mmCIF file of C-alpha atoms in Angstrom:
data_model
loop_
_atom_site.group_PDB
_atom_site.id
_atom_site.type_symbol
_atom_site.label_atom_id
_atom_site.label_comp_id
_atom_site.label_asym_id
_atom_site.label_seq_id
_atom_site.Cartn_x
_atom_site.Cartn_y
_atom_site.Cartn_z
ATOM 1 C CA MET R 1 1.680 -33.768 -55.510
ATOM 2 C CA ARG R 2 -1.343 -35.020 -57.833
ATOM 3 C CA VAL R 3 -2.123 -33.203 -60.960
ATOM 4 C CA SER R 4 -5.937 -33.652 -62.295
ATOM 5 C CA SER R 5 -6.272 -35.706 -65.440
ATOM 6 C CA GLN R 6 -7.206 -32.531 -67.498
ATOM 7 C CA GLY R 7 -3.771 -31.095 -66.458
ATOM 8 C CA VAL R 8 -5.258 -28.718 -64.203
ATOM 9 C CA THR R 9 -3.824 -28.144 -60.629
ATOM 10 C CA VAL R 10 -6.833 -27.964 -58.164
ATOM 11 C CA VAL R 11 -5.899 -25.963 -55.010
ATOM 12 C CA ALA R 12 -8.354 -25.739 -51.978
ATOM 13 C CA LEU R 13 -8.088 -22.762 -49.693
ATOM 14 C CA LEU R 14 -9.401 -24.283 -46.152
ATOM 15 C CA ALA R 15 -10.441 -21.186 -44.289
ATOM 16 C CA ASP R 16 -11.513 -20.821 -41.084
ATOM 17 C CA PRO R 17 -14.916 -18.423 -40.759
ATOM 18 C CA ASP R 18 -14.820 -14.750 -40.296
ATOM 19 C CA ALA R 19 -11.908 -13.196 -41.646
ATOM 20 C CA PRO R 20 -9.804 -16.118 -42.957
ATOM 21 C CA THR R 21 -12.409 -16.896 -45.462
ATOM 22 C CA GLU R 22 -12.840 -13.335 -46.597
ATOM 23 C CA ILE R 23 -9.157 -12.860 -47.386
ATOM 24 C CA ALA R 24 -9.316 -16.507 -48.953
ATOM 25 C CA GLN R 25 -12.352 -15.326 -51.181
ATOM 26 C CA ARG R 26 -10.476 -12.084 -52.120
ATOM 27 C CA MET R 27 -7.242 -13.691 -53.189
ATOM 28 C CA ALA R 28 -8.754 -16.769 -55.373
ATOM 29 C CA ARG R 29 -9.891 -14.138 -57.748
ATOM 30 C CA MET R 30 -6.512 -13.601 -58.737
ATOM 31 C CA LEU R 31 -4.527 -16.688 -57.699
ATOM 32 C CA PRO R 32 -5.132 -18.655 -60.457
ATOM 33 C CA ASP R 33 -3.666 -16.298 -63.211
ATOM 34 C CA ARG R 34 -0.701 -15.297 -61.054
ATOM 35 C CA LEU R 35 -0.046 -18.747 -60.209
ATOM 36 C CA ALA R 36 0.052 -19.914 -63.779
ATOM 37 C CA ASP R 37 2.558 -16.847 -64.696
ATOM 38 C CA ARG R 38 4.876 -18.002 -62.153
ATOM 39 C CA SER R 39 4.791 -21.350 -62.885
ATOM 40 C CA GLY R 40 5.938 -21.240 -66.600
ATOM 41 C CA PRO R 41 3.880 -22.282 -69.936
ATOM 42 C CA GLY R 42 1.356 -25.062 -69.906
ATOM 43 C CA ARG R 43 0.617 -25.233 -65.818
ATOM 44 C CA ARG R 44 -2.976 -24.088 -65.039
ATOM 45 C CA PHE R 45 -4.682 -23.595 -61.569
ATOM 46 C CA ASP R 46 -8.106 -23.901 -60.475
ATOM 47 C CA VAL R 47 -8.677 -22.265 -56.569
ATOM 48 C CA GLU R 48 -11.552 -23.288 -54.228
ATOM 49 C CA VAL R 49 -12.513 -21.657 -51.183
ATOM 50 C CA VAL R 50 -13.883 -24.064 -48.665
ATOM 51 C CA SER R 51 -15.235 -22.164 -45.394
ATOM 52 C CA GLU R 52 -14.620 -24.807 -42.277
ATOM 53 C CA PRO R 53 -13.693 -24.129 -38.297
ATOM 54 C CA PHE R 54 -10.848 -26.791 -38.736
ATOM 55 C CA THR R 55 -9.213 -25.208 -35.848
ATOM 56 C CA ALA R 56 -12.030 -25.534 -33.399
ATOM 57 C CA GLY R 57 -11.007 -27.018 -30.123
ATOM 58 C CA THR R 58 -7.151 -27.141 -30.686
ATOM 59 C CA GLU R 59 -3.888 -25.295 -31.263
ATOM 60 C CA ASP R 60 -1.941 -28.478 -31.316
ATOM 61 C CA LEU R 61 -0.087 -28.401 -34.918
ATOM 62 C CA SER R 62 0.019 -32.185 -35.244
ATOM 63 C CA THR R 63 -3.915 -32.252 -34.655
ATOM 64 C CA LEU R 64 -4.515 -29.462 -36.916
ATOM 65 C CA THR R 65 -2.411 -30.982 -39.744
ATOM 66 C CA ARG R 66 -4.123 -34.455 -39.278
ATOM 67 C CA ARG R 67 -7.498 -32.484 -39.598
ATOM 68 C CA ILE R 68 -6.473 -30.912 -43.019
ATOM 69 C CA MET R 69 -5.077 -34.250 -44.476
ATOM 70 C CA ASP R 70 -8.368 -35.929 -43.457
ATOM 71 C CA ARG R 71 -10.447 -33.276 -45.216
ATOM 72 C CA ALA R 72 -8.100 -33.561 -48.445
ATOM 73 C CA ARG R 73 -8.554 -37.363 -48.395
ATOM 74 C CA ALA R 74 -12.080 -36.624 -48.893
ATOM 75 C CA GLU R 75 -11.805 -34.465 -52.102
ATOM 76 C CA SER R 76 -10.155 -34.355 -55.485
ATOM 77 C CA TRP R 77 -7.593 -31.450 -54.094
ATOM 78 C CA ASP R 78 -3.997 -31.589 -55.322
ATOM 79 C CA ILE R 79 -2.735 -28.690 -52.962
ATOM 80 C CA ILE R 80 -4.382 -27.515 -49.923
ATOM 81 C CA VAL R 81 -3.715 -24.337 -47.662
ATOM 82 C CA ALA R 82 -5.170 -23.975 -44.616
ATOM 83 C CA LEU R 83 -5.678 -20.308 -43.025
ATOM 84 C CA THR R 84 -6.588 -19.597 -39.836
ATOM 85 C CA ASP R 85 -6.346 -16.371 -37.472
ATOM 86 C CA LEU R 86 -5.127 -18.433 -34.547
ATOM 87 C CA PRO R 87 -1.713 -17.580 -33.573
ATOM 88 C CA LEU R 88 0.273 -20.888 -33.414
ATOM 89 C CA HIS R 89 3.277 -22.119 -31.560
ATOM 90 C CA SER R 90 6.147 -24.526 -32.612
ATOM 91 C CA HIS R 91 9.366 -24.991 -30.436
ATOM 92 C CA GLY R 92 8.723 -21.853 -28.554
ATOM 93 C CA ARG R 93 8.299 -19.691 -31.538
ATOM 94 C CA LYS R 94 5.113 -18.648 -33.469
ATOM 95 C CA LEU R 95 4.301 -20.283 -36.392
ATOM 96 C CA VAL R 96 4.107 -18.462 -39.875
ATOM 97 C CA VAL R 97 3.700 -21.439 -42.045
ATOM 98 C CA ASP R 98 3.899 -25.296 -42.031
ATOM 99 C CA LEU R 99 4.272 -27.366 -45.651
ATOM 100 C CA SER R 100 4.188 -30.769 -46.320
ATOM 101 C CA HIS R 101 5.551 -31.541 -49.536
ATOM 102 C CA GLU R 102 4.597 -35.357 -49.344
ATOM 103 C CA HIS R 103 0.925 -34.713 -48.723
ATOM 104 C CA GLY R 104 0.579 -31.476 -50.614
ATOM 105 C CA LEU R 105 -0.562 -29.408 -47.908
ATOM 106 C CA ALA R 106 0.374 -26.079 -45.976
ATOM 107 C CA LEU R 107 -0.961 -24.294 -42.783
ATOM 108 C CA LEU R 108 -0.687 -20.802 -42.519
ATOM 109 C CA SER R 109 -1.186 -18.624 -39.214
ATOM 110 C CA LEU R 110 -2.609 -15.197 -40.367
ATOM 111 C CA PRO R 111 -1.284 -13.204 -37.245
ATOM 112 C CA SER R 112 2.160 -13.891 -37.970
ATOM 113 C CA LEU R 113 1.776 -11.859 -41.107
ATOM 114 C CA GLY R 114 1.345 -8.722 -39.160
ATOM 115 C CA GLY R 115 -1.006 -6.284 -38.938
ATOM 116 C CA PHE R 116 -0.656 -4.224 -42.014
ATOM 117 C CA ARG R 117 -1.232 -5.264 -45.621
ATOM 118 C CA LEU R 118 -2.613 -8.376 -44.387
ATOM 119 C CA GLN R 119 -4.401 -9.306 -47.803
ATOM 120 C CA THR R 120 -1.176 -8.421 -49.926
ATOM 121 C CA ARG R 121 0.963 -10.659 -47.436
ATOM 122 C CA ALA R 122 -1.151 -13.390 -46.984
ATOM 123 C CA ARG R 123 -1.632 -13.988 -50.946
ATOM 124 C CA GLN R 124 2.396 -13.737 -51.402
ATOM 125 C CA ALA R 125 2.688 -16.363 -48.736
ATOM 126 C CA VAL R 126 -0.032 -18.719 -49.960
ATOM 127 C CA GLU R 127 1.624 -18.136 -53.758
ATOM 128 C CA GLU R 128 4.492 -19.100 -52.239
ATOM 129 C CA ALA R 129 3.598 -21.898 -50.453
ATOM 130 C CA VAL R 130 1.870 -23.623 -53.541
ATOM 131 C CA LEU R 131 4.591 -22.839 -55.744
ATOM 132 C CA SER R 132 6.835 -24.698 -53.307
ATOM 133 C CA LEU R 133 4.271 -27.518 -53.116
ATOM 134 C CA THR R 134 3.944 -27.897 -56.890
ATOM 135 C CA GLY R 135 7.791 -28.087 -57.420
ATOM 136 C CA PRO R 136 10.025 -30.747 -58.445
ATOM 137 C CA GLN R 137 10.739 -33.702 -56.125
ATOM 138 C CA ALA R 138 13.908 -32.642 -54.113
ATOM 139 C CA THR R 139 16.775 -35.357 -54.117
ATOM 140 C CA GLY R 140 19.158 -33.800 -51.644
ATOM 141 C CA PRO R 141 20.592 -35.665 -48.626
ATOM 142 C CA GLU R 142 18.931 -32.852 -46.807
ATOM 143 C CA GLY R 143 15.502 -34.154 -46.952
ATOM 144 C CA PRO R 144 12.484 -33.793 -48.919
ATOM 145 C CA ALA R 145 12.489 -30.123 -48.416
ATOM 146 C CA GLU R 146 15.813 -29.365 -49.787
ATOM 147 C CA GLY R 147 15.725 -26.809 -52.588
ATOM 148 C CA ARG R 148 12.225 -25.757 -51.673
ATOM 149 C CA GLN R 149 13.077 -22.755 -49.482
ATOM 150 C CA LEU R 150 10.224 -20.008 -50.002
ATOM 151 C CA ARG R 151 11.135 -16.995 -52.085
ATOM 152 C CA GLY R 152 10.002 -13.499 -52.778
ATOM 153 C CA PRO R 153 8.772 -10.677 -50.613
ATOM 154 C CA PHE R 154 7.211 -12.917 -48.156
ATOM 155 C CA THR R 155 10.536 -13.863 -46.978
ATOM 156 C CA ARG R 156 12.674 -10.839 -47.742
ATOM 157 C CA ARG R 157 15.820 -9.864 -45.931
ATOM 158 C CA LEU R 158 14.515 -7.442 -43.494
ATOM 159 C CA ALA R 159 11.265 -9.612 -42.802
ATOM 160 C CA PRO R 160 11.780 -11.515 -39.025
ATOM 161 C CA ILE R 161 10.590 -14.886 -40.699
ATOM 162 C CA HIS R 162 13.071 -17.571 -40.769
ATOM 163 C CA PRO R 163 12.939 -21.209 -41.365
ATOM 164 C CA GLY R 164 11.968 -23.034 -37.968
ATOM 165 C CA GLN R 165 12.752 -26.670 -36.525
ATOM 166 C CA VAL R 166 10.931 -29.401 -37.485
ATOM 167 C CA GLY R 167 10.462 -32.819 -35.149
ATOM 168 C CA GLU R 168 11.174 -36.203 -36.623
ATOM 169 C CA GLU R 169 7.847 -37.453 -36.365
ATOM 170 C CA GLU R 170 6.072 -34.482 -37.546
ATOM 171 C CA ILE R 171 4.064 -34.341 -40.852
ATOM 172 C CA ALA R 172 5.879 -30.772 -41.925
ATOM 173 C CA ASP R 173 8.966 -31.050 -43.803
ATOM 174 C CA LEU R 174 9.394 -27.453 -43.926
ATOM 175 C CA ARG R 175 8.465 -24.703 -41.519
ATOM 176 C CA TYR R 176 8.918 -20.725 -41.105
ATOM 177 C CA VAL R 177 8.639 -19.030 -37.756
ATOM 178 C CA VAL R 178 8.897 -15.128 -36.799
ATOM 179 C CA THR R 179 11.681 -14.616 -33.893
ATOM 180 C CA GLY R 180 12.925 -11.673 -31.991
ATOM 181 C CA PRO R 181 11.005 -8.778 -30.305
ATOM 182 C CA ARG R 182 9.867 -7.485 -34.037
ATOM 183 C CA GLY R 183 8.452 -10.883 -34.663
ATOM 184 C CA TYR R 184 6.611 -10.673 -31.317
ATOM 185 C CA LEU R 185 5.367 -7.429 -32.166
ATOM 186 C CA ARG R 186 4.471 -8.643 -35.632
ATOM 187 C CA VAL R 187 2.029 -11.357 -34.173
ATOM 188 C CA LEU R 188 0.777 -9.027 -31.793
ATOM 189 C CA LEU R 189 -0.596 -6.834 -34.372
ATOM 190 C CA GLY R 190 -1.687 -9.515 -36.465
ATOM 191 C CA MET R 191 -4.097 -10.740 -33.475
ATOM 192 C CA VAL R 192 -5.177 -7.141 -32.710
ATOM 193 C CA ARG R 193 -6.150 -6.850 -36.526
ATOM 194 C CA ALA R 194 -7.659 -10.165 -36.620
ATOM 195 C CA ASN R 195 -10.243 -9.154 -33.649
ATOM 196 C CA ARG R 196 -11.105 -6.208 -35.673
ATOM 197 C CA PRO R 197 -11.238 -3.587 -32.607
ATOM 198 C CA TRP R 198 -13.516 -1.197 -34.647
ATOM 199 C CA ARG R 199 -16.480 -3.556 -34.171
ATOM 200 C CA LEU R 200 -16.304 -2.570 -30.492
ATOM 201 C CA VAL R 201 -17.751 0.726 -31.007
ATOM 202 C CA PRO R 202 -21.289 -0.857 -32.104
ATOM 203 C CA GLY R 203 -20.873 -3.562 -29.768
ATOM 204 C CA LEU R 204 -20.942 -1.182 -26.986
ATOM 205 C CA SER R 205 -24.386 0.157 -27.785
ATOM 206 C CA LYS R 206 -25.593 0.424 -24.112
ATOM 207 C CA ALA R 207 -22.257 2.095 -22.810
ATOM 208 C CA LEU R 208 -22.339 4.478 -25.880
ATOM 209 C CA ALA R 209 -25.923 5.388 -24.890
ATOM 210 C CA ALA R 210 -24.747 6.103 -21.004
ATOM 211 C CA ALA R 211 -21.804 8.025 -22.414
ATOM 212 C CA LEU R 212 -23.622 10.050 -24.610
ATOM 213 C CA ALA R 213 -26.409 10.823 -21.961
ATOM 214 C CA THR R 214 -23.759 11.937 -19.749
ATOM 215 C CA GLY R 215 -21.860 14.158 -22.051
ATOM 216 C CA ALA R 216 -25.334 15.732 -23.192
ATOM 217 C CA VAL R 217 -26.005 16.763 -19.360
ATOM 218 C CA ALA R 218 -22.204 17.694 -18.581
ATOM 219 C CA THR R 219 -22.108 20.061 -21.579
ATOM 220 C CA VAL R 220 -24.768 21.956 -19.929
ATOM 221 C CA ASN R 221 -23.743 21.960 -16.307
ATOM 222 C CA SER R 222 -22.272 25.321 -15.222
ATOM 223 C CA THR R 223 -19.834 23.364 -12.507
ATOM 224 C CA VAL R 224 -18.236 21.534 -15.432
ATOM 225 C CA TRP R 225 -17.838 25.046 -17.443
ATOM 226 C CA ASN R 226 -15.986 26.465 -14.297
ATOM 227 C CA LEU R 227 -13.702 23.274 -13.949
ATOM 228 C CA THR R 228 -12.819 23.484 -17.804
ATOM 229 C CA THR R 229 -11.713 27.360 -17.629
ATOM 230 C CA TYR R 230 -8.888 26.185 -14.984
ATOM 231 C CA LEU R 231 -8.052 23.019 -16.781
ATOM 232 C CA SER R 232 -4.363 23.207 -18.199
ATOM 233 C CA THR R 233 -3.534 20.778 -21.227
ATOM 234 C CA PRO R 234 -1.806 18.279 -19.073
ATOM 235 C CA ARG R 235 -4.603 17.838 -16.729
ATOM 236 C CA LEU R 236 -7.101 17.366 -19.697
ATOM 237 C CA VAL R 237 -4.444 14.994 -21.061
ATOM 238 C CA ILE R 238 -4.415 12.981 -17.485
ATOM 239 C CA ALA R 239 -8.323 12.998 -17.471
ATOM 240 C CA MET R 240 -8.131 11.435 -21.119
ATOM 241 C CA VAL R 241 -5.897 8.976 -20.217
ATOM 242 C CA GLY R 242 -7.355 8.257 -16.886
ATOM 243 C CA SER R 243 -10.916 7.739 -18.028
ATOM 244 C CA VAL R 244 -9.722 5.608 -21.353
ATOM 245 C CA ALA R 245 -7.878 3.417 -18.783
ATOM 246 C CA LEU R 246 -10.768 3.283 -16.424
ATOM 247 C CA MET R 247 -13.117 2.064 -19.207
ATOM 248 C CA ILE R 248 -10.713 -0.669 -20.589
ATOM 249 C CA GLY R 249 -10.230 -1.707 -16.972
ATOM 250 C CA TRP R 250 -13.992 -2.225 -16.536
ATOM 251 C CA LEU R 251 -14.451 -4.014 -19.414
ATOM 252 C CA ILE R 252 -11.599 -6.546 -18.980
ATOM 253 C CA VAL R 253 -13.012 -7.224 -15.240
ATOM 254 C CA ASP R 254 -16.465 -6.951 -15.874
ATOM 255 C CA ALA R 255 -16.565 -9.210 -18.952
ATOM 256 C CA ASN R 256 -13.814 -11.780 -17.704
ATOM 257 C CA LEU R 257 -11.511 -11.012 -20.644
ATOM 258 C CA TRP R 258 -8.188 -11.606 -18.529
ATOM 259 C CA HIS R 259 -6.671 -14.807 -19.922
ATOM 260 C CA ARG R 260 -5.119 -16.996 -17.296
ATOM 261 C CA THR R 261 -3.460 -20.250 -17.439
ATOM 262 C CA ASP R 262 -2.783 -23.121 -15.144
ATOM 263 C CA GLU R 263 0.146 -24.164 -16.797
ATOM 264 C CA ALA R 264 3.705 -23.381 -15.117
ATOM 265 C CA SER R 265 5.760 -23.751 -18.419
ATOM 266 C CA PRO R 266 7.449 -20.371 -19.513
ATOM 267 C CA GLU R 267 5.817 -20.690 -23.200
ATOM 268 C CA ALA R 268 2.257 -21.005 -21.473
ATOM 269 C CA ARG R 269 3.214 -17.755 -19.226
ATOM 270 C CA LYS R 270 4.421 -16.094 -22.727
ATOM 271 C CA ARG R 271 1.291 -17.176 -24.394
ATOM 272 C CA ALA R 272 -1.065 -15.673 -21.866
ATOM 273 C CA ALA R 273 0.902 -12.668 -21.866
ATOM 274 C CA LEU R 274 0.373 -12.505 -25.885
ATOM 275 C CA TYR R 275 -3.297 -13.098 -25.247
ATOM 276 C CA ASN R 276 -3.718 -10.625 -22.809
ATOM 277 C CA ALA R 277 -1.544 -7.835 -24.459
ATOM 278 C CA SER R 278 -3.808 -8.434 -27.706
ATOM 279 C CA THR R 279 -7.061 -7.714 -25.556
ATOM 280 C CA VAL R 280 -5.664 -4.685 -24.012
ATOM 281 C CA LEU R 281 -4.714 -3.307 -27.439
ATOM 282 C CA THR R 282 -7.777 -4.279 -28.931
ATOM 283 C CA LEU R 283 -10.095 -2.645 -26.332
ATOM 284 C CA GLY R 284 -7.568 0.226 -26.274
ATOM 285 C CA ILE R 285 -8.070 0.910 -29.917
ATOM 286 C CA GLY R 286 -12.282 0.514 -29.785
ATOM 287 C CA VAL R 287 -12.172 2.686 -26.772
ATOM 288 C CA VAL R 288 -10.213 5.424 -28.165
ATOM 289 C CA VAL R 289 -12.043 5.480 -31.277
ATOM 290 C CA CYS R 290 -15.324 6.078 -29.213
ATOM 291 C CA TYR R 291 -13.651 8.711 -27.099
ATOM 292 C CA ALA R 292 -12.819 10.427 -30.471
ATOM 293 C CA GLY R 293 -16.603 10.010 -31.278
ATOM 294 C CA LEU R 294 -17.918 11.680 -28.256
ATOM 295 C CA MET R 295 -15.258 14.358 -28.290
ATOM 296 C CA LEU R 296 -16.943 15.151 -31.805
ATOM 297 C CA ILE R 297 -20.697 14.691 -30.550
ATOM 298 C CA ASN R 298 -19.867 16.712 -27.635
ATOM 299 C CA LEU R 299 -18.351 19.454 -29.569
ATOM 300 C CA VAL R 300 -21.191 19.831 -32.102
ATOM 301 C CA TRP R 301 -23.888 19.612 -29.228
ATOM 302 C CA ALA R 302 -21.957 22.687 -27.412
ATOM 303 C CA LEU R 303 -21.988 24.799 -30.496
ATOM 304 C CA PHE R 304 -25.696 24.287 -30.950
ATOM 305 C CA ILE R 305 -26.640 24.442 -27.365
ATOM 306 C CA LEU R 306 -24.467 26.947 -25.604
ATOM 307 C CA ASN R 307 -25.117 30.604 -25.406
ATOM 308 C CA ASP R 308 -22.141 33.245 -25.002
ATOM 309 C CA ARG R 309 -23.517 35.577 -22.535
ATOM 310 C CA VAL R 310 -24.916 32.609 -20.135
ATOM 311 C CA PHE R 311 -21.411 31.211 -20.271
ATOM 312 C CA ALA R 312 -19.747 34.360 -19.679
ATOM 313 C CA SER R 313 -21.908 35.552 -17.069
ATOM 314 C CA THR R 314 -20.992 32.133 -15.232
ATOM 315 C CA THR R 315 -17.364 31.982 -15.755
ATOM 316 C CA ARG R 316 -16.442 35.345 -16.718
ATOM 317 C CA THR R 317 -14.575 33.979 -19.701
ATOM 318 C CA SER R 318 -15.645 34.414 -23.371
ATOM 319 C CA LEU R 319 -17.116 31.491 -25.012
ATOM 320 C CA ASP R 320 -14.315 31.420 -28.035
ATOM 321 C CA ALA R 321 -13.118 28.521 -30.181
ATOM 322 C CA ALA R 322 -10.377 27.317 -27.448
ATOM 323 C CA GLU R 323 -13.130 27.380 -24.658
ATOM 324 C CA TYR R 324 -15.577 25.075 -26.840
ATOM 325 C CA TRP R 325 -12.574 22.555 -27.414
ATOM 326 C CA THR R 326 -11.534 22.276 -23.653
ATOM 327 C CA LEU R 327 -15.201 21.852 -22.877
ATOM 328 C CA SER R 328 -15.631 19.305 -25.473
ATOM 329 C CA TRP R 329 -12.203 17.489 -24.749
ATOM 330 C CA PHE R 330 -13.106 17.341 -20.884
ATOM 331 C CA VAL R 331 -16.765 16.357 -21.100
ATOM 332 C CA ALA R 332 -15.569 13.735 -23.474
ATOM 333 C CA SER R 333 -13.415 12.152 -20.392
ATOM 334 C CA VAL R 334 -16.493 12.451 -18.052
ATOM 335 C CA ALA R 335 -18.731 10.861 -20.585
ATOM 336 C CA THR R 336 -16.227 7.969 -20.791
ATOM 337 C CA VAL R 337 -16.540 7.362 -17.310
ATOM 338 C CA GLY R 338 -20.132 7.181 -17.503
ATOM 339 C CA GLY R 339 -19.968 4.885 -20.528
ATOM 340 C CA ALA R 340 -17.625 2.262 -18.129
ATOM 341 C CA LEU R 341 -20.630 2.384 -15.891
ATOM 342 C CA GLY R 342 -23.003 1.689 -18.570
ATOM 343 C CA SER R 343 -20.746 -1.067 -19.963
ATOM 344 C CA GLY R 344 -22.075 -3.137 -17.188
ATOM 345 C CA LEU R 345 -25.320 -3.101 -18.851
ATOM 346 C CA GLU R 346 -23.728 -5.255 -21.772
ATOM 347 C CA SER R 347 -23.579 -9.215 -21.569
ATOM 348 C CA ASP R 348 -20.120 -11.117 -21.708
ATOM 349 C CA GLU R 349 -20.975 -12.406 -24.740
ATOM 350 C CA ALA R 350 -21.752 -9.264 -26.663
ATOM 351 C CA ILE R 351 -18.578 -7.720 -25.293
ATOM 352 C CA ARG R 352 -16.470 -10.947 -26.434
ATOM 353 C CA ALA R 353 -18.197 -10.860 -30.036
ATOM 354 C CA ALA R 354 -17.647 -7.398 -30.551
ATOM 355 C CA ALA R 355 -13.823 -7.700 -28.906
ATOM 356 C CA TYR R 356 -12.725 -10.941 -30.435
ATOM 357 C CA SER R 357 -12.758 -12.712 -33.671
ATOM 358 C CA LYS R 358 -15.055 -15.830 -34.063
ATOM 359 C CA ARG R 359 -11.793 -18.143 -33.624
ATOM 360 C CA GLU R 360 -10.693 -16.442 -30.057
ATOM 361 C CA GLN R 361 -14.480 -16.418 -29.205
ATOM 362 C CA GLU R 362 -14.269 -20.040 -29.194
ATOM 363 C CA ARG R 363 -11.012 -20.504 -27.958
ATOM 364 C CA ARG R 364 -12.009 -18.539 -25.002
ATOM 365 C CA SER R 365 -15.690 -19.882 -24.548
ATOM 366 C CA MET R 366 -13.726 -23.588 -24.464
ATOM 367 C CA LEU R 367 -11.303 -22.213 -21.673
ATOM 368 C CA GLN R 368 -14.433 -20.756 -19.785
ATOM 369 C CA ASP R 369 -16.189 -24.295 -19.911
ATOM 370 C CA ASP R 370 -12.844 -25.940 -18.842
ATOM 371 C CA HIS R 371 -12.540 -23.728 -15.842
ATOM 372 C CA GLY R 372 -16.070 -24.027 -15.251
ATOM 373 C CA ASP R 373 -15.628 -28.118 -15.058
#
């Protein structure tokens, strides 16, 4: 590890655009003081954030590491920590972080940190990586990483993070991966978090317009009134689940969001299953948020427009709070089906932009181009 002539260790956070850059910028404000406090007296740190798409076109660890090394050689950085929101893989495991003490670099895959408290977990991981890279040189017979195991809450006992296998010809000398079902779930939630499913709501403007129009008409339809008076709660739940599932399925088919692989290896199939699961969850969360919004809007519309006497004369049932709720719930299901049809007016690019992170959009565009060729 090099130290600048002024005695300040320069740490560069090389971050993919979008969410990784935002995370890096937030942690950079407090990272110098935290690193200095944990490193002991006399050591200072300067943290820089560089936003570059260093993962563009590849998920291969060796290629990514060489790109990071080439980028570091062009600058006067002492330590470089790269952050990406792509899920990376190593020997059949989901990668958390790769470290090379000889070259002073680390590569962190954010999805492996899970979908909750991502900012805090990312900061802890970066802190541990930097402290490990700035530690004393190891002299043990186990190799350069001996005695440099990461510490702290990042690798606490209950976390599904463990040291991983490193090949003899690889640049990294210390690796951490997630294992087991909990590790798989952690990566899946991290991928969904990176996709930011709440962005799907404004991204489906035409579908929402169709859903709102459908809901407005259904609310004042006497046939719908009669249906709601006979619908039980299980049937309302079935209608809700069916409409949400229809919306998700239509979006996947219409925008060609289902990931297919031409590789026959078990790891490729597992990777495809992981990507598809993240797609379903991302769309599911976004559609459920839309559904809840439609239900609320329909309730407000019903309270404003419906007349108790007209409703009672048609259904022979008084328009009380339960009827308002049942009507709004059923109309939301009907409106969601209308929104599914309206989603066909959206471009595939608009849906991908709303449903996926920037790195995932580029990865899927590259795959689509390869299949087209």
